[in-house]
Coordinates of C-alpha atoms and ligand atoms in Angstrom, one line a residue:
X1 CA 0.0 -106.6 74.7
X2 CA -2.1 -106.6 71.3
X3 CA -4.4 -103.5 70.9
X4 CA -5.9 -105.6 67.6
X5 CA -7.3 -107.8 69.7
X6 CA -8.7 -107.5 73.2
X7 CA -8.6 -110.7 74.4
X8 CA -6.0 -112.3 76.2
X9 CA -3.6 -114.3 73.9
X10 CA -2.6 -117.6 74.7
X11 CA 1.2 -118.4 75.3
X12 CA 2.5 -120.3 73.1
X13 CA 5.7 -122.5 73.6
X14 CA 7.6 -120.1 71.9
X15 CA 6.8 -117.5 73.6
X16 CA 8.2 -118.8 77.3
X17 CA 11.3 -120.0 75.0
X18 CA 11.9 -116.5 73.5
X19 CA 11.4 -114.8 76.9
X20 CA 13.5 -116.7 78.8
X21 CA 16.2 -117.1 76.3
X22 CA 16.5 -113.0 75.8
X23 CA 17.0 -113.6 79.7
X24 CA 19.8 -115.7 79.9
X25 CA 21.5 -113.8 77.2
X26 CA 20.9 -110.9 79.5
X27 CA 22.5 -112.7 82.3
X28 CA 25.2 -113.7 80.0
X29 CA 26.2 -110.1 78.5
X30 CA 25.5 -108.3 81.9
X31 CA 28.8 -109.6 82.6
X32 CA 30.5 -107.8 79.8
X33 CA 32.1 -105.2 80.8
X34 CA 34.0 -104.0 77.5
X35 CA 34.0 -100.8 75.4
X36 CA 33.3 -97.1 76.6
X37 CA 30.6 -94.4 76.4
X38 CA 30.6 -91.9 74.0
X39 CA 32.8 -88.8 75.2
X40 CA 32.8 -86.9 71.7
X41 CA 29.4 -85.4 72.3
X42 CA 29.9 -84.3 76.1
X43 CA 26.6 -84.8 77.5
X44 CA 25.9 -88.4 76.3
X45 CA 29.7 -89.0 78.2
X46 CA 26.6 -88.7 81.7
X47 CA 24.9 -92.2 80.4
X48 CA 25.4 -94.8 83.1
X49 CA 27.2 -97.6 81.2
X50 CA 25.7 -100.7 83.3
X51 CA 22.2 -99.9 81.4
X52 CA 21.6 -102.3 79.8
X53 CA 17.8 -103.6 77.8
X54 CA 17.0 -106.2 75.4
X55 CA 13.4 -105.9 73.6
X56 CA 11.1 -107.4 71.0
X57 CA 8.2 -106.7 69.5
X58 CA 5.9 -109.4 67.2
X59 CA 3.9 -108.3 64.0
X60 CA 1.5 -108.7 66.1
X61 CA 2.2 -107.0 68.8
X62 CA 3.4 -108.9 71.4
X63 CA 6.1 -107.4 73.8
X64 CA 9.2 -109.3 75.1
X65 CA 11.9 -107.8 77.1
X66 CA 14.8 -107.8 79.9
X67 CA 16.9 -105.7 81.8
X68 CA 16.4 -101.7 81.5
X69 CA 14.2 -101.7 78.7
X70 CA 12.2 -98.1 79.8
X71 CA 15.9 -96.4 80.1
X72 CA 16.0 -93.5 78.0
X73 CA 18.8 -92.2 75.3
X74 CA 19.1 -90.5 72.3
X75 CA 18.5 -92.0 69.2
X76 CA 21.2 -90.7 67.5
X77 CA 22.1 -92.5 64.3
X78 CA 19.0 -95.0 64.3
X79 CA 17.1 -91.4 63.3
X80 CA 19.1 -91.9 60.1
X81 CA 17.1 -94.8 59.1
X82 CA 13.6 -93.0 59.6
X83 CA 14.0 -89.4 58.0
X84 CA 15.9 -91.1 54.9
X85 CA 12.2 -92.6 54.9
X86 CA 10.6 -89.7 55.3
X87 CA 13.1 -87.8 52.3
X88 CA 12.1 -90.8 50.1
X89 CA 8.2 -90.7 50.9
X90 CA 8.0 -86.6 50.7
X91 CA 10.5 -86.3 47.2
X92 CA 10.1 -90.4 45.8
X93 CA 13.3 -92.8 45.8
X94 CA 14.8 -91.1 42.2
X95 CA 14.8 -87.8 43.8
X96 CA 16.4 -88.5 46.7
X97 CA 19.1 -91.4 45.3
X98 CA 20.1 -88.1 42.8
X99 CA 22.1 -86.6 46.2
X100 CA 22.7 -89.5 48.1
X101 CA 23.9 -93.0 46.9
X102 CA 23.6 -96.7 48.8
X103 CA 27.0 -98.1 48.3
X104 CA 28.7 -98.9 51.9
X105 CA 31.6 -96.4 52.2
X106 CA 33.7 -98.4 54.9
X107 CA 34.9 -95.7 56.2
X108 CA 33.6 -94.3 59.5
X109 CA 30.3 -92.5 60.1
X110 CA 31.7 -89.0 60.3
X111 CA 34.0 -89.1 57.3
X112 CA 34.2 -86.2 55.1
X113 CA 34.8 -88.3 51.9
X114 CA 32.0 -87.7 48.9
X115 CA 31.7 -90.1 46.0
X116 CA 33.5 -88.9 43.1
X117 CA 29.9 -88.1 41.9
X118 CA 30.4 -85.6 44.4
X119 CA 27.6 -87.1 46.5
X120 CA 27.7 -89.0 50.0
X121 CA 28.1 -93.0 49.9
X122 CA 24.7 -93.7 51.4
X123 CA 22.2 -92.3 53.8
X124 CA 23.8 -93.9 56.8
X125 CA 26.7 -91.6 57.3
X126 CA 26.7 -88.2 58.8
X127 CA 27.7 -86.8 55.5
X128 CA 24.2 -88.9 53.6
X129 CA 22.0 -88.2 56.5
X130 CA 22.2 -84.4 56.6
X131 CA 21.6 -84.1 53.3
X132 CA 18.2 -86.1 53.7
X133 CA 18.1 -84.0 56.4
X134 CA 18.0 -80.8 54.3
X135 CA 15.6 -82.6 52.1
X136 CA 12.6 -82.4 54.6
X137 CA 10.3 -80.0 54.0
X138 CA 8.7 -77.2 56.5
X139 CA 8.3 -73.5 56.5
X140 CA 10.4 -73.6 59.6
X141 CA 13.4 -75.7 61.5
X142 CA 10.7 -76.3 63.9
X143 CA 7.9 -77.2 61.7
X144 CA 10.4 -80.2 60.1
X145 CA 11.8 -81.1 63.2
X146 CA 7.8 -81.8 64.7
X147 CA 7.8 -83.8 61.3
X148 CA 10.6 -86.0 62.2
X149 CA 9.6 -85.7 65.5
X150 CA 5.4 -87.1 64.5
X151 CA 7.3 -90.3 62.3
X152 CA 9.9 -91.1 65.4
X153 CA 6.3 -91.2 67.8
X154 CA 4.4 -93.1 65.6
X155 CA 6.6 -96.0 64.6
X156 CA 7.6 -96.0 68.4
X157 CA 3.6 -95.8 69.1
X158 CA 4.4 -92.9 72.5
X159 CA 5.0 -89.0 72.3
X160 CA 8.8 -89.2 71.8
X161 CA 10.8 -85.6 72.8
X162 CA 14.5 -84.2 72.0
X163 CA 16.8 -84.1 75.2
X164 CA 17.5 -80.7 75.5
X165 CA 20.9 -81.1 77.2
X166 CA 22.4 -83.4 74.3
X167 CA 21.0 -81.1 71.8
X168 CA 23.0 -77.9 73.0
X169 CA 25.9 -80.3 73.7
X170 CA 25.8 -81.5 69.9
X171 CA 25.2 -78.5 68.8
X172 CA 28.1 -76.6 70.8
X173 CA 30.6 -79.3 69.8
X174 CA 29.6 -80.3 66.4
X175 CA 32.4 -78.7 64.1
X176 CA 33.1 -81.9 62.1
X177 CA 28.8 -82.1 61.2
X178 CA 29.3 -78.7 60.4
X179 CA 32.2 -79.1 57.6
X180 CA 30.1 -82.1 56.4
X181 CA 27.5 -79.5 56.0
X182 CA 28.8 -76.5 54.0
X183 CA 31.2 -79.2 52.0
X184 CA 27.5 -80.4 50.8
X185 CA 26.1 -76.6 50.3
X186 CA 29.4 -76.6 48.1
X187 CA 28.2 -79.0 45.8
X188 CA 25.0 -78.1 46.1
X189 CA 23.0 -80.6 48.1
X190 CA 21.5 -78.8 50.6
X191 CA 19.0 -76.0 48.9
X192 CA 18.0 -73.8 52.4
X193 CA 20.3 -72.5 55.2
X194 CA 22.8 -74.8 56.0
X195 CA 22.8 -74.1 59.6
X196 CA 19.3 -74.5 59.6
X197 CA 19.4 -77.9 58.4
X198 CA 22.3 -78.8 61.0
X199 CA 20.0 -77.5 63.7
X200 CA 17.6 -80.2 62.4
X201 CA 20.2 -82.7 62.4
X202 CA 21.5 -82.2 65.8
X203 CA 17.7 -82.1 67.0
X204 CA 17.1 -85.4 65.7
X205 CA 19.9 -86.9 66.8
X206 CA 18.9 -86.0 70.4
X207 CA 15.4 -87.9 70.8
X208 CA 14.8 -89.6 73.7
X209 CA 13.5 -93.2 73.7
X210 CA 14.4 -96.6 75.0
X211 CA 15.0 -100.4 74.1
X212 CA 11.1 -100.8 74.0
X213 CA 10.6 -97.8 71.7
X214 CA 13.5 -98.8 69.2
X215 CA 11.7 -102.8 69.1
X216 CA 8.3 -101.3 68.4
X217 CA 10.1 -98.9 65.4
X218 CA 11.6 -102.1 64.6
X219 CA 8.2 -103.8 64.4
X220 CA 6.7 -101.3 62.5
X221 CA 9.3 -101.6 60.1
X222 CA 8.6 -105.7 60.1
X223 CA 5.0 -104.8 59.5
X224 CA 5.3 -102.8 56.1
X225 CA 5.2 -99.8 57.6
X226 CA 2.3 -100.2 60.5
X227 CA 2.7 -99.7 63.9
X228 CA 1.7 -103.3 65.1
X229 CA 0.3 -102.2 68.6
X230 CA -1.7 -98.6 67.9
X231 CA -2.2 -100.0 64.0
X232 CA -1.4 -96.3 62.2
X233 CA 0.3 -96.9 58.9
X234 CA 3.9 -94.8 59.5
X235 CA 6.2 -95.3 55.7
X236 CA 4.4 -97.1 53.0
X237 CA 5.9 -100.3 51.8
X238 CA 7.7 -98.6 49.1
X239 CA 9.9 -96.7 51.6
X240 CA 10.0 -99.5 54.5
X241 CA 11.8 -101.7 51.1
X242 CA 13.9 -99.1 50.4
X243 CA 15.1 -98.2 54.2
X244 CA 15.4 -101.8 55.2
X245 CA 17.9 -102.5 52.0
X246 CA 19.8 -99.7 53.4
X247 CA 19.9 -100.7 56.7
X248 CA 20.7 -104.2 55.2
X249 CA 24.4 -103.2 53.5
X250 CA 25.4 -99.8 55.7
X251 CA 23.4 -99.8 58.9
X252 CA 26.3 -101.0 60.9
X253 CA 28.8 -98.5 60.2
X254 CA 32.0 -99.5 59.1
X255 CA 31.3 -103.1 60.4
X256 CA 27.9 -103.7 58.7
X257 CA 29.7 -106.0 56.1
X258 CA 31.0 -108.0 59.0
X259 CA 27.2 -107.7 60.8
X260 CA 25.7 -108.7 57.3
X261 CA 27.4 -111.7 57.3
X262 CA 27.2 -113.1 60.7
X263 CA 23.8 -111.5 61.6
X264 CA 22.2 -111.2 59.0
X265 CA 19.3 -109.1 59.7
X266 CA 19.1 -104.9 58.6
X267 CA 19.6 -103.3 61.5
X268 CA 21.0 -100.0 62.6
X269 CA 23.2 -98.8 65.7
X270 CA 23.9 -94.9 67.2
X271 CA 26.3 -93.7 69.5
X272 CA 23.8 -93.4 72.4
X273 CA 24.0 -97.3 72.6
X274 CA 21.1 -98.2 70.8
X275 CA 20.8 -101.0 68.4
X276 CA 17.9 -101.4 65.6
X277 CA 17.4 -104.3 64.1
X278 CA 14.4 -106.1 61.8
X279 CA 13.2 -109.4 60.7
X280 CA 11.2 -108.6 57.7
X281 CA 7.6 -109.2 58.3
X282 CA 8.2 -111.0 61.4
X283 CA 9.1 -109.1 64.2
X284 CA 12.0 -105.9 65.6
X285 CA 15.1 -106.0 68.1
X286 CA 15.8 -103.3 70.6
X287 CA 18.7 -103.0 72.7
X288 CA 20.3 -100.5 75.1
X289 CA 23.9 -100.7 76.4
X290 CA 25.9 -97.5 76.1
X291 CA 29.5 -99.2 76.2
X292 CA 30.8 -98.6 72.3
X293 CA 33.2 -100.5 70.3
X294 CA 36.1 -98.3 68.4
X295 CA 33.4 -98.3 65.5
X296 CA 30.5 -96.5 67.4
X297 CA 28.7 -99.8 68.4
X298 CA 27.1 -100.7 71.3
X299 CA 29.2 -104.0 72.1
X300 CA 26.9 -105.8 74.2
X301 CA 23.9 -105.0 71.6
X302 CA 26.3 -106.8 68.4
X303 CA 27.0 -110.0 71.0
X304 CA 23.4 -110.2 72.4
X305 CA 22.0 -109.6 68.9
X306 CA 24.6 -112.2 67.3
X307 CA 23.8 -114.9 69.6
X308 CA 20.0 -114.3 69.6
X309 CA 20.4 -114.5 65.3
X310 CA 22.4 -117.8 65.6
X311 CA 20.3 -119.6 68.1
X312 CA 17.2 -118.8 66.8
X313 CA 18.0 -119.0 63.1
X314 CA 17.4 -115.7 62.0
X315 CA 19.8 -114.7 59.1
X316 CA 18.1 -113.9 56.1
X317 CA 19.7 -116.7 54.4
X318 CA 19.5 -119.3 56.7
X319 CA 18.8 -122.6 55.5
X320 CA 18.1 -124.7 58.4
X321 CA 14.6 -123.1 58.5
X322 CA 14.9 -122.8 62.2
X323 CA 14.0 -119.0 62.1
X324 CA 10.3 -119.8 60.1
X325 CA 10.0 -122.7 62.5
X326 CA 10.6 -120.2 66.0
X327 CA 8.6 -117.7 64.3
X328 CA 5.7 -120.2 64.1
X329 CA 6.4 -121.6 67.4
X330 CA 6.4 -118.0 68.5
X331 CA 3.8 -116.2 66.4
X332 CA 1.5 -118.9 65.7
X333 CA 0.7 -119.4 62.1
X334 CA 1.9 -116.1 61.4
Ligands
LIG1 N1 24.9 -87.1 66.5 C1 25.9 -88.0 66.1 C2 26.9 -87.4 65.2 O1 26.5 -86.8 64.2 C3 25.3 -89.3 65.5 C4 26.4 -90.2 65.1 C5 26.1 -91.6 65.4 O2 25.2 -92.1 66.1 N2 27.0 -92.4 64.8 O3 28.1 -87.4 65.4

C-alpha cells in the first residue's frame, strides 16, 4: 500500500524475494518452541505464546508480512524509544542528556543502579525511561499520556489505545518501577509527583499494537521522522538521530552488545514480545512472538531478525553491499 501514490506499483523482483523469504523464516521459527511469556506483570502472563508475526514496512510504504501480524500486545519497552524522542524534541538533546546518559549499563532492564553521576545509564532501562517519562510536559497525567499516546499513533499511522487490564496489572504489581522512581525523586530527576509520573509510565507501557504497527514506527523512524504511508512528519531528524543511536548501543537490553554485533541494525525489544528494529533510511522490522529469553527478549523475534540481517546483508557495516543491492532490488532506485 503507498498513500503517495495512487497507482498500483509494480512488483519488483525483490519484492516476491523479500515476501517469500519473511515466509520461510516464518515456517522455520514457527517451529521454535523455546523461552516463556512474561509472568512478572500478571496480565501479559494471558498472551497466547504460539502468536507469532513478522512485518516490514519500505520508505515508501510498501507492506510485507507473515504470520499474526494484526495480533495485539503491549508495547512495553519499545515506548522507551519514542517518549525519549519526544523528552529530546519538547526540552532539546542537552537538557535531557543532563538526567539521563547513553552508555549501555549491561545490567538488566529493571536494575536500580545510577551512574556515579547519580543519573541512569541510558534511556533504555526502566530507571532512564521514567525519568524521560517525568520530563513530558502536561497540566495533567492524562493530558501527557494523550501526548505519548498522539506520537505512538502517528508513527504507527492508526488510533493506538492503552490495555486497560495490563495497565492495573502493572500498576498493582509494579513495586521495583516504583523504588526506581522515588530513588530518582532522591536525586532529584523527576520535578512533579512521582507517582504521577509512574502512572504515565505504566500507561505507556500498556499500548496496544501489533507486528504491523511496530514495522510502520519502524519505517517512520527509517524515514527521518515521516510516517511513510499517511506522510505526517512524527520526530524531526534531530531526534530520529539521536533515538536510533540509542537504540543502536542499548536497545537490546543486556544483549544489545551481542545484537550490535551480529545484527547490526538499532532496534528495540519489550517484554510483551515485540521487537523494533530499523534500517536507516531504508525500511522498519516488526515482530511478535511472546516467548522471552532470560534477558526479556522475544526469542523467535532475535532468530528471525538475525537470519533476515544475514541473508539479506543488512548490518550497518556490511561490506558485501548485498543490503544496498536488496534494497534496490526491493525499493527500486531508492
Ligand atoms: N512495563 C515493563 C516494566 O517496566 C517494561 C519492561 C520491558 O519491556 N522490559 O517492567
Amino acid at each position: 500500500m503507498n498513500h503517495n501514490n495512487m497507482q498500483k506499483r509494480e512488483e519488483l523482483p525483490g519484492h516476491a524475494h523479500l515476501r517469500k523469504t519473511l515466509d520461510r523464516l516464518h515456517k522455520t521459527y514457527s517451529a521454535c518452541h523455546e523461552g516463556n511469556v512474561a509472568t512478572y506483570i500478571p496480565e501479559l502472563a494471558k498472551a497466547n505464546p504460539d502468536h507469532f508475526g513478522v512485518a516490514v514496512v519500505g520508505i515508501d510504504g510498501e507492506i510485507y508480512e507473515a504470520g499474526e501480524t494484526s495480533a495485539e500486545f503491549t508495547i512495553q519497552s519499545i515506548s522507551k524509544a519514542f517518549v525519549f524522542g519526544l523528552a529530546v524534541e519538547t526540552h532539546g538533546r542537552d537538557a535531557v542528556l543532563k538526567r539521563v546518559g547513553v552508555e549501555p549499563s549491561g545490567d538488566a532492564f529493571n536494575s536500580l543502579e545510577l551512574r556515579s553521576s547519580r543519573k541512569p545509564f541510558n534511556p533504555m532501562i526502566n530507571a532512564g525511561a521514567i525519568t524521560d517519562t517525568g520530563m513530558i510536559t502536561g497540566a495533567s497525567v492524562k493530558e501527557r499520556m494523550n501526548k505519548i499516546l498522539c506520537l505512538l499513533s502517528d508513527a504507527a499511522g492508526r488510533e493506538l489505545r492503552v490495555d486497560e487490564g495490563v495497565y492495573r496489572s502493572e500498576k498493582e504489581t509494579g513495586h521495583r518501577n516504583r523504588a526506581i522512581g522515588h530513588l530518582l525523586k532522591n536525586v532529584d530527576l523527576i520535578d512533579g509527583e512521582v507517582d504521577e509520573v509512574l502512572d504515565l509510565y505504566f500507561q505507556q507501557c500498556s499500548v496496544l499494537l501489533n507486528a504491523r504497527d511496530l514495522a510502520t514506527m519502524g519505517a517512520t523512524l527509517a524515514n527521518l521522522g515521516t510516517n511513510p504511508v499517511t506522510g505526517k512528519e512524527v520526530l524531526s531528524f534531530d531526534s530520529v538521530r539521536d533515538v536510533l543511536s540509542v537504540m543502536f548501543t542499548c536497545g537490546m537490553y543486556d544483549f544489545a552488545g551481542e545484537w550490535a554485533f551480529r545484527v547490526g541494525i538499532p532496534a528495540k525489544s519489550g517484554v510483551g514480545g515485540g521487537i523494533l528494529a530499523v534500517i536507516n533510511r531504508q525500511l522498519g522490522i516488526g515482530t511478535y512472538s511472546p516467548r522471552l529469553d532470560a534477558m526479556g527478549n522475544s526469542v523467535r523475534g532475535i532468530r528471525l531478525c538475525t537470519d533476515l540481517a544475514e541473508e539479506m546483508g543488512l548490518h550497518v557495516f556490511n561490506f558485501t553491499n548485498a543490503g544496498s543491492s536488496f534494497i534496490k532490488a526491493t525499493f527500486g532506485k531508492k
